[in-house]
Amino acid sequence: DQQVKQNSPSLSVQEGRISILNCDYTNSMFDYFLWYKKYPAEGPTFLISISSIKDKNEDGRFTVFLNKSAKHLSLHIVPSQPGDSAVYFCAASVSGNTGKLIFGQGTTLQVKP
Amino acid sequence: GAVVSQHPSRVICKSGTSVKIECRSLDFQATTMFWYRQFPKQSLMLMATSNEGSKATYEQGVEKDKFLINHASLTLSTLTVTSAHPEDSSFYICSAKGGGRPLHFGNGTRLTVT
């Protein structure tokens, strides 16, 4: 039972354009969502997060949108840069940022120069 | 620099042997550490949560006798895969939390059982 789903295994975007990565979840008890970026042979690194009491959080080029009624969140990267090429994981937790995370399958983003 | 160190990064072992993976928090005291497993093209699956000085809490379906977790100090947790079999081949990764620091992940361990 995949509670957090990233239905697009890969995404290719031109440098300078917007990258939109999507994530859906099924558990209405999730109240904290995070995005992680992962390079090969490295662990995931934290990118941005959002609490369920918000619908948007912005940090520089990265914005996360949360639509609770649709149980959907998205990560927008604009403008996209070649260095953004990596695997992006969506994760969710219950009872705030406890560290106990349920991950999606990941989306591989390729930003072409 | 890395705040969570995981060792080894790669290990190959023979079927039936045991393998120990270490996860260390380098500059903070990790009151809680988490162990995940990732199969190719799949998500990171939480295996267990360990709190310093107490027994680990395992997720449903994870064999506690096979995956031994020890969190004996505030900077070290170990995962021992006992009597490893080829189906245990996977990517194992830890994360650590504590001291008001955000969650940090190690770089993972690629285990191959032949």
Tab-separated table of C-alpha atoms in Angstrom:
chain	number	residue	atom	x	y	z
A	1	ASP	CA	0.000	0.000	0.000
A	2	GLN	CA	1.867	3.027	-1.306
A	3	GLN	CA	0.729	5.931	0.846
A	4	VAL	CA	2.880	8.467	-0.959
A	5	LYS	CA	3.043	8.273	-4.726
A	6	GLN	CA	5.133	9.996	-7.304
A	7	ASN	CA	3.605	8.800	-10.529
A	8	SER	CA	6.181	10.304	-12.861
A	9	PRO	CA	9.439	8.379	-12.687
A	10	SER	CA	11.256	10.980	-14.752
A	11	LEU	CA	11.027	14.542	-16.003
A	12	SER	CA	13.140	16.406	-18.505
A	13	VAL	CA	13.173	20.205	-18.605
A	14	GLN	CA	15.152	22.836	-20.451
A	15	GLU	CA	17.447	25.069	-18.435
A	16	GLY	CA	15.692	28.250	-17.359
A	17	ARG	CA	12.222	26.777	-17.563
A	18	ILE	CA	10.025	25.642	-14.703
A	19	SER	CA	10.204	22.122	-13.313
A	20	ILE	CA	7.062	20.804	-11.651
A	21	LEU	CA	7.286	17.616	-9.654
A	22	ASN	CA	4.115	16.068	-8.353
A	23	CYS	CA	3.227	13.918	-5.387
A	24	ASP	CA	-0.032	12.374	-4.204
A	25	TYR	CA	-0.828	10.850	-0.856
A	26	THR	CA	-3.620	8.740	0.533
A	27	ASN	CA	-3.293	9.060	4.303
A	28	SER	CA	-5.294	12.028	5.582
A	29	MET	CA	-3.366	11.834	8.868
A	30	PHE	CA	-0.225	13.180	7.240
A	31	ASP	CA	0.367	16.695	8.491
A	32	TYR	CA	3.892	17.465	7.385
A	33	PHE	CA	5.404	17.107	3.946
A	34	LEU	CA	8.972	17.361	2.751
A	35	TRP	CA	10.921	17.270	-0.458
A	36	TYR	CA	14.382	15.749	-0.632
A	37	LYS	CA	16.944	15.792	-3.388
A	38	LYS	CA	19.285	12.898	-3.939
A	39	TYR	CA	22.405	12.593	-6.037
A	40	PRO	CA	23.862	9.168	-6.904
A	41	ALA	CA	25.906	7.603	-4.092
A	42	GLU	CA	24.724	10.228	-1.630
A	43	GLY	CA	21.985	10.367	0.949
A	44	PRO	CA	18.875	12.511	0.464
A	45	THR	CA	19.298	16.162	1.356
A	46	PHE	CA	16.462	18.265	2.625
A	47	LEU	CA	15.066	20.804	0.201
A	48	ILE	CA	11.850	22.300	1.481
A	49	SER	CA	8.908	21.381	3.656
A	50	ILE	CA	5.339	22.411	4.335
A	51	SER	CA	2.972	21.952	7.211
A	52	SER	CA	-0.592	20.939	6.508
A	53	ILE	CA	-1.847	24.234	7.904
A	54	LYS	CA	-0.297	26.009	4.934
A	55	ASP	CA	-0.878	25.730	1.223
A	56	LYS	CA	2.360	27.243	-0.003
A	57	ASN	CA	5.925	27.591	1.106
A	58	GLU	CA	8.626	29.327	-0.857
A	59	ASP	CA	12.396	29.251	-0.530
A	60	GLY	CA	14.347	30.896	-3.286
A	61	ARG	CA	13.815	29.028	-6.531
A	62	PHE	CA	11.807	26.316	-4.782
A	63	THR	CA	8.118	26.498	-3.962
A	64	VAL	CA	5.980	23.731	-2.563
A	65	PHE	CA	2.221	23.810	-2.989
A	66	LEU	CA	-0.168	21.715	-0.927
A	67	ASN	CA	-3.741	20.924	-1.915
A	68	LYS	CA	-5.191	19.041	1.014
A	69	SER	CA	-8.584	18.416	-0.507
A	70	ALA	CA	-6.914	16.706	-3.451
A	71	LYS	CA	-4.212	15.137	-1.261
A	72	HIS	CA	-1.666	16.489	-3.681
A	73	LEU	CA	1.505	18.465	-3.410
A	74	SER	CA	3.910	19.774	-5.950
A	75	LEU	CA	7.401	21.177	-6.045
A	76	HIS	CA	8.122	24.018	-8.451
A	77	ILE	CA	11.673	24.875	-9.386
A	78	VAL	CA	12.117	28.065	-11.340
A	79	PRO	CA	14.331	28.765	-13.106
A	80	SER	CA	15.642	25.228	-13.451
A	81	GLN	CA	19.399	24.776	-13.575
A	82	PRO	CA	21.505	21.826	-14.775
A	83	GLY	CA	22.718	21.353	-11.200
A	84	ASP	CA	19.144	20.594	-10.197
A	85	SER	CA	19.374	17.307	-12.073
A	86	ALA	CA	18.839	14.640	-9.412
A	87	VAL	CA	16.218	12.325	-7.970
A	88	TYR	CA	13.553	14.152	-5.998
A	89	PHE	CA	11.665	12.389	-3.231
A	90	CYS	CA	8.429	13.515	-1.696
A	91	ALA	CA	7.953	12.442	1.927
A	92	ALA	CA	5.222	12.747	4.516
A	93	SER	CA	4.897	12.297	8.229
A	94	VAL	CA	2.245	12.136	10.892
A	95	SER	CA	2.323	14.394	13.953
A	96	GLY	CA	4.660	16.991	12.588
A	97	ASN	CA	8.307	16.774	11.695
A	98	THR	CA	9.093	13.712	13.760
A	99	GLY	CA	11.626	12.320	11.332
A	100	LYS	CA	9.580	9.192	10.720
A	101	LEU	CA	8.937	9.600	7.036
A	102	ILE	CA	6.963	7.822	4.356
A	103	PHE	CA	8.620	8.336	0.993
A	104	GLY	CA	7.396	8.353	-2.566
A	105	GLN	CA	9.229	6.432	-5.252
A	106	GLY	CA	11.131	9.436	-6.502
A	107	THR	CA	11.214	11.390	-9.750
A	108	THR	CA	14.408	11.759	-11.725
A	109	LEU	CA	14.742	15.306	-12.981
A	110	GLN	CA	17.033	16.105	-15.857
A	111	VAL	CA	17.645	19.738	-16.650
A	112	LYS	CA	19.168	20.153	-20.080
A	113	PRO	CA	21.522	23.055	-20.780
B	1	GLY	CA	30.206	18.690	5.326
B	2	ALA	CA	28.423	15.495	6.259
B	3	VAL	CA	26.771	15.491	9.632
B	4	VAL	CA	25.760	11.842	9.461
B	5	SER	CA	28.373	9.301	8.484
B	6	GLN	CA	27.400	5.832	7.330
B	7	HIS	CA	29.916	3.031	6.929
B	8	PRO	CA	30.620	1.073	4.842
B	9	SER	CA	29.354	2.613	1.641
B	10	ARG	CA	29.495	-0.719	-0.154
B	11	VAL	CA	29.757	-4.261	1.088
B	12	ILE	CA	29.678	-7.622	-0.620
B	13	CYS	CA	29.197	-10.683	1.510
B	14	LYS	CA	28.489	-14.345	1.084
B	15	SER	CA	25.121	-15.854	1.809
B	16	GLY	CA	24.808	-16.905	5.437
B	17	THR	CA	27.186	-14.341	6.857
B	18	SER	CA	26.265	-11.272	8.911
B	19	VAL	CA	26.980	-7.681	8.011
B	20	LYS	CA	27.111	-4.671	10.305
B	21	ILE	CA	26.384	-1.153	9.087
B	22	GLU	CA	27.261	1.852	11.224
B	23	CYS	CA	25.525	5.200	11.361
B	24	ARG	CA	27.209	8.021	13.249
B	25	SER	CA	26.103	11.560	13.959
B	26	LEU	CA	29.240	13.652	13.694
B	27	ASP	CA	28.549	16.884	15.494
B	28	PHE	CA	25.302	16.421	17.330
B	29	GLN	CA	23.664	13.972	19.667
B	30	ALA	CA	21.152	11.875	17.801
B	31	THR	CA	18.400	10.932	20.181
B	32	THR	CA	16.574	9.187	17.366
B	33	MET	CA	17.893	7.346	14.368
B	34	PHE	CA	15.930	5.799	11.538
B	35	TRP	CA	16.863	2.956	9.223
B	36	TYR	CA	15.505	2.746	5.683
B	37	ARG	CA	15.832	0.282	2.861
B	38	GLN	CA	15.502	1.060	-0.822
B	39	PHE	CA	14.992	-1.379	-3.661
B	40	PRO	CA	15.832	-0.253	-7.198
B	41	LYS	CA	13.399	2.307	-8.544
B	42	GLN	CA	11.346	2.159	-5.371
B	43	SER	CA	10.881	4.449	-2.438
B	44	LEU	CA	12.852	4.428	0.771
B	45	MET	CA	10.985	2.123	3.121
B	46	LEU	CA	11.260	2.775	6.838
B	47	MET	CA	12.493	-0.342	8.608
B	48	ALA	CA	12.817	0.791	12.188
B	49	THR	CA	13.151	3.693	14.563
B	50	SER	CA	15.757	3.569	17.289
B	51	ASN	CA	16.015	5.757	20.342
B	52	GLU	CA	19.223	5.866	22.334
B	53	GLY	CA	19.234	3.369	25.136
B	54	SER	CA	16.006	1.624	24.246
B	55	LYS	CA	14.874	-1.121	21.930
B	56	ALA	CA	14.192	-0.264	18.336
B	57	THR	CA	10.646	-0.040	17.053
B	58	TYR	CA	10.270	-2.054	13.886
B	59	GLU	CA	7.801	-1.401	11.096
B	60	GLN	CA	5.303	-4.038	10.154
B	61	GLY	CA	6.822	-6.813	8.104
B	62	VAL	CA	10.407	-6.167	9.177
B	63	GLU	CA	12.005	-9.124	10.948
B	64	LYS	CA	13.605	-7.863	14.128
B	65	ASP	CA	15.680	-11.003	14.532
B	66	LYS	CA	17.115	-10.591	11.079
B	67	PHE	CA	17.765	-6.867	11.192
B	68	LEU	CA	19.335	-6.179	14.567
B	69	ILE	CA	19.479	-2.538	15.525
B	70	ASN	CA	21.557	-1.182	18.364
B	71	HIS	CA	21.594	2.455	19.441
B	72	ALA	CA	24.005	2.250	22.331
B	73	SER	CA	25.169	5.840	22.324
B	74	LEU	CA	23.905	9.230	21.253
B	75	THR	CA	26.190	9.242	18.255
B	76	LEU	CA	26.084	5.681	16.995
B	77	SER	CA	23.467	3.262	15.754
B	78	THR	CA	24.239	-0.027	14.054
B	79	LEU	CA	22.189	-2.254	11.789
B	80	THR	CA	23.272	-5.874	11.570
B	81	VAL	CA	21.861	-7.996	8.787
B	82	THR	CA	22.115	-11.501	10.180
B	83	SER	CA	22.456	-14.632	8.053
B	84	ALA	CA	22.222	-12.556	4.924
B	85	HIS	CA	20.598	-13.943	1.798
B	86	PRO	CA	20.623	-12.630	-1.767
B	87	GLU	CA	17.144	-11.140	-1.271
B	88	ASP	CA	18.621	-8.906	1.431
B	89	SER	CA	20.693	-7.190	-1.236
B	90	SER	CA	19.545	-3.598	-1.162
B	91	PHE	CA	20.462	-0.017	-0.377
B	92	TYR	CA	20.303	0.699	3.353
B	93	ILE	CA	20.284	4.246	4.617
B	94	CYS	CA	20.082	5.830	8.032
B	95	SER	CA	18.948	9.205	9.234
B	96	ALA	CA	19.482	10.930	12.537
B	97	LYS	CA	17.641	13.567	14.494
B	98	GLY	CA	18.388	15.337	17.734
B	99	GLY	CA	19.524	18.459	19.537
B	100	GLY	CA	17.116	20.640	17.640
B	101	ARG	CA	18.899	19.778	14.416
B	102	PRO	CA	16.886	18.912	11.347
B	103	LEU	CA	16.867	15.369	10.102
B	104	HIS	CA	20.049	14.369	8.261
B	105	PHE	CA	20.651	11.297	6.175
B	106	GLY	CA	23.760	9.232	5.766
B	107	ASN	CA	25.043	8.394	2.288
B	108	GLY	CA	23.739	4.859	2.416
B	109	THR	CA	25.232	1.396	2.173
B	110	ARG	CA	24.916	-0.786	-0.899
B	111	LEU	CA	24.731	-4.387	0.300
B	112	THR	CA	25.225	-7.214	-2.166
B	113	VAL	CA	24.816	-10.775	-0.951
B	114	THR	CA	26.252	-13.431	-3.235
